[in-house]
Structure formats: C-alpha cells, structure tokens
Amino acid sequence: MTATEEAPLLTVSGLNVAIEGAAGTVQPVRDVSFTLAQGDSLAIVGESGSGKSMTSLAVLGLLPEQATVRAEDLRFDGAELTGLADPDWQQLRGEQLAMIFQDPLSALNPALTVGYQIAEMFRRHRGWGRSRARQAAVELMAQVGIPDPAARLRDYPHQFSGGMRQRVMIAMALALEPRLLIADEPTTALDVTVQAQILRLLRQRQRDGLALVVISHDLGVVARSARRVVVMYAGTLVESGLVAEVYPAPAHPYTAGLLAASPRARGTAGSVRPIDGQPPDISALPAGCAFHPRCPIARERCTVERPKLRVVAPGRESACHFAEEVLTGEPTKRGTGAAHG
Amino acid sequence: MIAFIGRRLGLAVLLIFGAITIVFLALRVIPGDPASLILGSQASEAELAALRTELGLNEPLFLQYLHHLADLLRLDFGESWRLGADALSSTLERVPATFTLAGTALLITIGLGFPLGLYAARNAGGWGDRLVSYSSLVGQALPSFWVGIMLVLVFASALNLLPSTADGTIWGLLLPAVTLSLPFLGWLARLVRNGALEELGKEYVRTARSKGMSERVVFYVHVLRNTLTPAVTVLGLILGNFIADAVIIEVVFAWPGIGSLLIDSITNRDYAVAEAAIVLIAACYILLNLLVDVLCSYLDPRISLEAV
Amino acid sequence: MTAAVQARRVTRMRPRAKVAAGILGLFLVCAAIGPLLYPYDSVATSVADRLLPPGSALSEGGLAPLGTDQLGRDVLAQVLDGARVSLLVALATVLIGGFAGLVLGMLAGYFRGLTDTVISRIGDIQLAFPSILLAILLAGVLGPSVLNVIIALAVTRWVIFARVVRGSALETRDREFVDSARVLGVGHLRIMWRYIFPACVQPLLVAATVQIGLTMVAEAALSFLGLGVPVDQASWGATIANGRDYLSSAWWIAAVPGLALTIVVVCVGILGDELRKVTDPSERERA
C-alpha cells in the first residue's frame, strides 16, 4: 500500500459541477472525492449519466462554458487546478494530463491527417520542426502497434479501422509522456478482441509509471485495467476500494447490482441480471438515498436520510446505511435479489 | 478521379446543351418571323420568301434546330448585323472585362466575408456578431443595381472620390466590384460563421483542447480546416452568380463586359450576339459548378470520388 | 389549423414582424388606392417644374413632397404608380408560377417514375441556367409590356415552387391514409386533391412569400434595363434608370423608388421568416 501513502499525484476533494440550463441548474457531480498516486490506476464506474465523464472533464478543465466547477481541493502534482488560467491549462494538458475519448472517429479531426494530429503535439508543445515531429509521430504510431506507420501518416481518420483509430488517440495522448491519462470509455466503440489489445496497451504504459483513470460502465473493462475502483451513482460516489476486494464482496447494493449485471467481470458463468429501473433524472433526485427506488434492500430510513460515504472496512468506503450487511451477507444472493426486487 | 471528372463533364455538356435549347426556343419560336424582323415591315413578300429560304426558315423547326446545333458545334453563332462582325468573337472580346469584374468581386467577397464570418463566430452573440448577421440579411434583400447607383451617388457624385463609370483604372473597377460582391459577402460571412460555430461544438474540438492546443490553434487550425470545405465550395457558386449578376451591374456602371453587350444586343434585336453572350455566360456558370464539385471532393477527404 | 390558432400566432409575432406587416399593409394600400389619395398624374410633364428637390412648391401652387424629375413629373406620384405595377407583377407572377409549380410538382411527386424524371430534369436544366439571364432573354424577346414581364418571370419561378411541392407530395404519397385511400379505389385526381394538395399548401405559401420579394426586385431590374414595363407606365426600376442620369443634380429621382423597393423587400423577407417559423414546428421549437 505504499503507493497511496505518498503525496498523491491527483487529489479530487469535494468536487461539485453545476450546469446552467434552460430548465434551471442541474448538479451532475456532487461532492466527489478521490486520490490517485503516481503509477496507480483507478476506475470510475457507473451507468451513463452518473457523472463519471463530467468528473474527468472537470479534472482537465474541459467542461462546457455553462458548467461551474467548485471543489474543496482539485490538485495535480501539488498545484491547484481550479481557477487556472488558459495558458497554464494549455501547459498542463498534453504535457502532464492527457485524455482519450470513447468514439475515436468523432474525437479525431476529420479534416487533418493522422500524422498531423500526432505531430502537432511535438510542434505546438515542443516547437519542433515539421520533419522531426513527423519522425516522432512515426515512432509513436509504431509503439502503439499501427502497422506501416510511415505510409499511414498521410491518411485521414476515416481511413482507419476503429481499433487503429483508438491507437492513434492513444499515440496522441501519450506523445509527450504525460503523468496522468484519463481514458473515457476507451473500448466501448470497439469489438471484443480489439478491446483486449487496447487494454493491454494501456496496462503496459501504466506499468511504466503512468497514472491511469479508466472511466467505464463495463466492470469487465475495469477488472482488466485498474487496481482501484470508485463507483458513481447519480453524481455521487457510492463505493470505493480495491478492485480485488470490491468485486468478490461489494459494500453497496448498487455495486452488487452492477456486478450481477455483468457476470463476465467476476469470471463466473451465469445469466446477465440487469438492475431494475432507470438511472434517476439528476434534475429531480429522489429524497434520501438516490438509489433507494431501485434498491432490493431499501428500508424506510433510505427514503428519508441520505447516506454519507464512510469507511466500512480497511480501505473500503460505501455510501449505504446498511453497508456492513451488504458486505457480510452473500453478495451473489443480493445480486439475485436485485434482479427480482 | 478521372472517371468522376468525366461523368461531371458529361453532365455539364448536357446542361450546356439544355441551355442552348432554351435559347433556341426563346429566340426562334417566340419572336415570330425572323425574316420580317430583319428586313423590316416595308419588305415585299418576295424579298421575305427569299430570305426565309436563305435562312432555312421554311424547314420544319426540328431540322432548323439540328442545323443550328451543327452551326454552334462549329462555333458559328452567326454574324452580328449591328457590329458587322462574327457574333462569337465580338462576345469573346468582352470576356476579359467581365472576368476582371467578377474576379475582383470574388476577391472582395473572400477578403471581407471570411474575416467577418470568423470574427462573428469567435464573438458569437455579441453586438459585432449581431451586426454582421443583420447587415448580411439586409444586404441580400437589397436590389443590387440600385445599391450600385447609390454608391455612385455617394462616392462619385457627392464625395467625388471614385469614378462613376469604367475609366480603365483600378478605381473605376472598385464601385462595380463592391456592388456585385455586397449580397454574397454577407451571405458568405453568415455561412462561415454558422459553419464555424457548428464545428466548435464537435468532439474533435474537445480533443484538441485536451491536447493542450491554444484557443487560437483550436480555432484557426482545427475548426477552420473543417469550415473551409463548405465555404470554398460556395465560392465557385458565388463566382458563377457574379458572372450572371454582372449583366445588370455592367449596365449600371457602363462596364464594357459581356453583360452590357447582351443588353445592347437584346434591345437592338441583334440575336446572334445575344445568343453567343447568353450561351457563354451559361457555360461559365455551369463549368464553375463543375469545378466546385471537383474541388470539393479534393478538399474533403471523406467524400470518396468513386462513390459520388 | 383553426382560425383561432392562427389568430393567436399572429398576436405572438415578434415586434419586428409586426412592424414589417404594418409597412407592407401601408404599401398595399398605396398600391391599391394611392393614385386616388394623391391626385397627381405621374406621367404629366411640366417644363417649369423640372428637377425640383423634395418639398418644393410647384409652379401651379401645389407641393412636390419628393421632388420632380427632369420633365417636371412628380416623383411621389411615380413611386405610388410604381408600387401598383410592382405589386401587380409580383402577385401575378407568384400566382401563375405557383400554380404551374403546384400542378407539375404534384404530378412529379405523386406519380414519380417517368413523369417525375421528365419534370425534374427540365427543372434541373433550367436551374443550371442563371434565372436572371432567362428573364432577360424572355422579356427582351417578348418586348416590353406588363404581361410579358409576368410571363418571363413566371417561367423562371415555376421550378422553385415545383421543387417545394414535389418534396411535400413525395413525403405524403406514402403515408398510410393515402395508401388506404388507394386500396379503397379512390381515384388519383381525388387523392391528389383531398390528401396531397393540403400537405403542399403550407410550404408553397412560405416559398411564395419569399418569391414575392425576389420577383419585385426582378421586375425592377428588368424595367431598369428597359426590358420590363413600357416607358409610358411608371415602374420603380424605370424611375431609377431615369434618375441615374441626374445623380449629381437630382439624387431623389433614383434614391426614392429604390428606397421604397428596399424597404418593401426587407419587410417581405422578415415576414417570410416569421411565416416559416410559425408553420414549421421544428423551427418553432428552436426559436
């Protein structure tokens, strides 16, 4: 556990995101806290709309203009990120912080060659000349496993397959050897074999000292790419812990439900049991615990009192009034219950 | 690529052929008897009959049409009775003047339309943006020949800054070119503005920002490159419209181009020249559209030439 | 749409649309009865009153609010007369072109196949030809007269209407209620009248509004070139052409009718925009 005892590379504490919309203000992220050490890996898990992408965009300062970010502490490598001026952000992004996105086809510029988009990192950040930057781009493309990189340099994104496009994104993000990479659903748009290749590529970089945040709704992806996991629901954290500890024994009924819905993640065979109901509308959250309408073990207390995230075991946190019960009970049975409850 | 251009060229030829047919129908069918038109009302019946035979007017219309097409294929548009010269070469003499005017108008349109559109996009919602939007709407509604006259009134008659008609200098070119460009200038500015704003909302912009690109680079490299393609596409259309609209503007400024020649020949019933001028303008218009298609497929890597 | 809904929409118009509607109303009144309200003969000449600036007193004691031209004709009277011609040409052109476009567009969209191919190709060829050229050619060959201007402009406009109508007809012909009518043995003519026509009306009206403005400019341009309305009739375009020769001595001759034309055309444009917003539900949501 030495990694977590050092000063963390990334500190997110009490992060709130509010978005002004036509129908009033919504809060897609509420009071989210986590830390990440150099070379460590963290997964943020949740259904779509749970606020996981918003959280990562807030870390990079990439939220749309209508969004306001408030945080007790939002710190990268000791430096405060909230209120950072544009030029400072530009220094940080690409050099220190990098991000890859879910759909590489729309995330890449359709009108610029792949070679240009990679070489741009060296040209704008390092001031390298055209040919030197292009040479570096070829090397990077080779490193991420793009065959015949010198010839493909002049190709446009639409001429690549989905997996190759995501490799281009990764090459771009890793060009300047950043210390933190946030991967937002990096494999969702890809087929299963390509998914495995991309995850292997990311894991390998992480072993070389890169801190990695993987955002996914897919617990299988998380199991194969991160050491620690935080689970988000309706904009808040509901559980956190080591992947190796959370998966066999979740401490929140939502995590249990997610696991039951994804048997592949736990390596057990069995039918998929989706969680009943829909994720709540963040502009009209239920009173009490936001999960209670869908929770198989919800009781009266859950409908009135919002549970706080608290330590429930060494290195484990959960935001459930009955976390201990979930933890010590039989999670599989709970999961089954979730499907019928 | 060659197959694509070939197909488009074939279509262009077909459209020019259509234009020739329209002109033939308008000039040969509507005015009644060309013989009496040429000889005037005092001509005797014998004289008329002789001329009709000479012109082939006794043949069925379809045969006349075929003969006419054959003539045009040999680039024989007939002779101008007014100028006493070959109709086509008289028209071709006027081409450089019209192209100079349309080309200058295009330069003005690009030179002002792009920066204005980009400025409006970067300041979207601000008063500058709104000013660009409103003036472009009004600019498109204005009757351009009147705007030209008002520009003459202000800059030539009242301020005495610029010549009111073509005087062979660059200053004589300025007013007609500005007049020609005004409606399309605002149109282009709005097109560029809306295109850039739409692109700014795309995901690749977020990617560029996540790469640490400055807002300048995001806008002037990433967004601009994607805004350029549709904007360049319309430049050809704009140039085509300039050549057509020049017909009126040339009259306003007494500009010695194809347009003023066309109006002169039509009012003087010099139909050989009128036909040559109209076919020439229509051909330019159609070929410019062709050029736009080809250019567009070059610029936008996503448009596969074979698929079009 | 009931009358009540329509009325509510009218009252919900944005202020600038209301102003535009008001100005256009004034224009309509002037065009209809203006020469009655303002008893000056627009073609009567008076050598004593040549090139008088706006607001001058006339030799016979009257007033020329907008001045006179080089023959002593009253400019305001010319503008009022010109309004009548402008409106007449625009309405007639849009009615004739719109009717031709409606019929041909419905035939093309409803029957598809060969009918559609022939009509659409003719339209394509015509649109590949700058419309102002076609108008100049036809008006020039036909000779100056109000009727000829209307014919020339209607020929250039039908394609626009036909395209709009064809689109709506294509969309409607495959709707379920049209299919069931066909199965029940309802005749083509009846289907087109009962089901296809109503779907085409709104887009046709929007297109017609836009075209009224464009037609007025086109008429003025033709008359300016001497190819439109004959010289013994007043037209904004002809008055502007006349004023061009007197720019340095009598700017008002060219300026006033052009200004009138510009204001009317801009108002038509604003109203057309409003109409599009009101009739197109997707536009309304965005607004």
Coordinates of C-alpha atoms in Angstrom, one line a residue, chain A residues 57 60 62 86 89-91 93-94 97-99 101 103 106-112 116-118 120-121 124-125 156 158 169 172 184, chain B residues 199 202-218 221-227 229 298-304:
Chain A
L57 CA -13.7 16.6 -17.8
L60 CA -8.9 18.5 -17.3
L62 CA -12.7 20.8 -20.4
D86 CA -5.9 29.3 -20.0
W89 CA -4.1 24.8 -18.6
Q90 CA -2.6 24.5 -22.1
Q91 CA 0.8 23.8 -20.5
R93 CA -2.8 19.4 -21.0
G94 CA -0.9 17.2 -23.2
L97 CA -2.5 15.4 -18.3
A98 CA -4.0 13.6 -21.3
M99 CA -7.3 12.1 -22.2
F101 CA -12.3 9.5 -25.7
D103 CA -15.6 7.4 -30.0
S106 CA -15.6 11.8 -33.8
A107 CA -12.8 12.6 -31.4
L108 CA -10.3 12.9 -34.2
N109 CA -10.4 15.9 -36.6
P110 CA -11.8 14.5 -39.8
A111 CA -10.0 17.1 -42.0
L112 CA -6.5 16.7 -40.7
Y116 CA -0.5 16.0 -38.5
Q117 CA -2.7 15.4 -35.4
I118 CA 0.0 13.4 -33.7
E120 CA 1.0 18.6 -33.6
M121 CA 1.8 17.6 -30.1
R124 CA 3.0 23.1 -30.6
H125 CA 4.3 22.0 -27.2
Y156 CA -7.2 10.6 -42.6
H158 CA -11.9 7.8 -41.7
M169 CA -5.8 8.6 -30.0
M172 CA -1.5 11.3 -29.5
D184 CA -13.2 7.8 -21.0
Chain B
E199 CA -17.7 22.8 -35.8
K202 CA -17.9 18.9 -32.3
E203 CA -16.0 16.4 -30.2
Y204 CA -12.7 16.8 -32.0
V205 CA -12.6 20.4 -30.7
R206 CA -12.6 19.0 -27.1
T207 CA -9.9 16.6 -28.2
A208 CA -7.7 19.4 -29.5
R209 CA -8.2 21.3 -26.2
S210 CA -7.4 18.1 -24.2
K211 CA -4.1 18.0 -26.2
G212 CA -3.2 21.4 -24.8
M213 CA -3.8 23.4 -28.0
S214 CA -4.4 27.1 -27.5
E215 CA -7.8 28.5 -28.5
R216 CA -6.1 30.2 -31.5
V217 CA -4.8 26.8 -32.7
V218 CA -8.1 25.1 -32.0
V221 CA -6.3 25.2 -37.4
H222 CA -8.8 22.6 -36.3
V223 CA -12.1 24.4 -36.8
L224 CA -11.1 26.5 -39.7
R225 CA -9.9 23.5 -41.7
N226 CA -13.4 21.9 -41.4
T227 CA -15.2 25.2 -42.1
T229 CA -14.5 23.0 -47.3
Y298 CA -10.4 17.2 -53.3
L299 CA -10.7 19.2 -50.2
D300 CA -13.0 16.9 -48.2
P301 CA -11.2 13.6 -47.7
R302 CA -14.5 12.0 -46.6
I303 CA -16.1 12.4 -50.0
S304 CA -15.0 9.4 -51.9

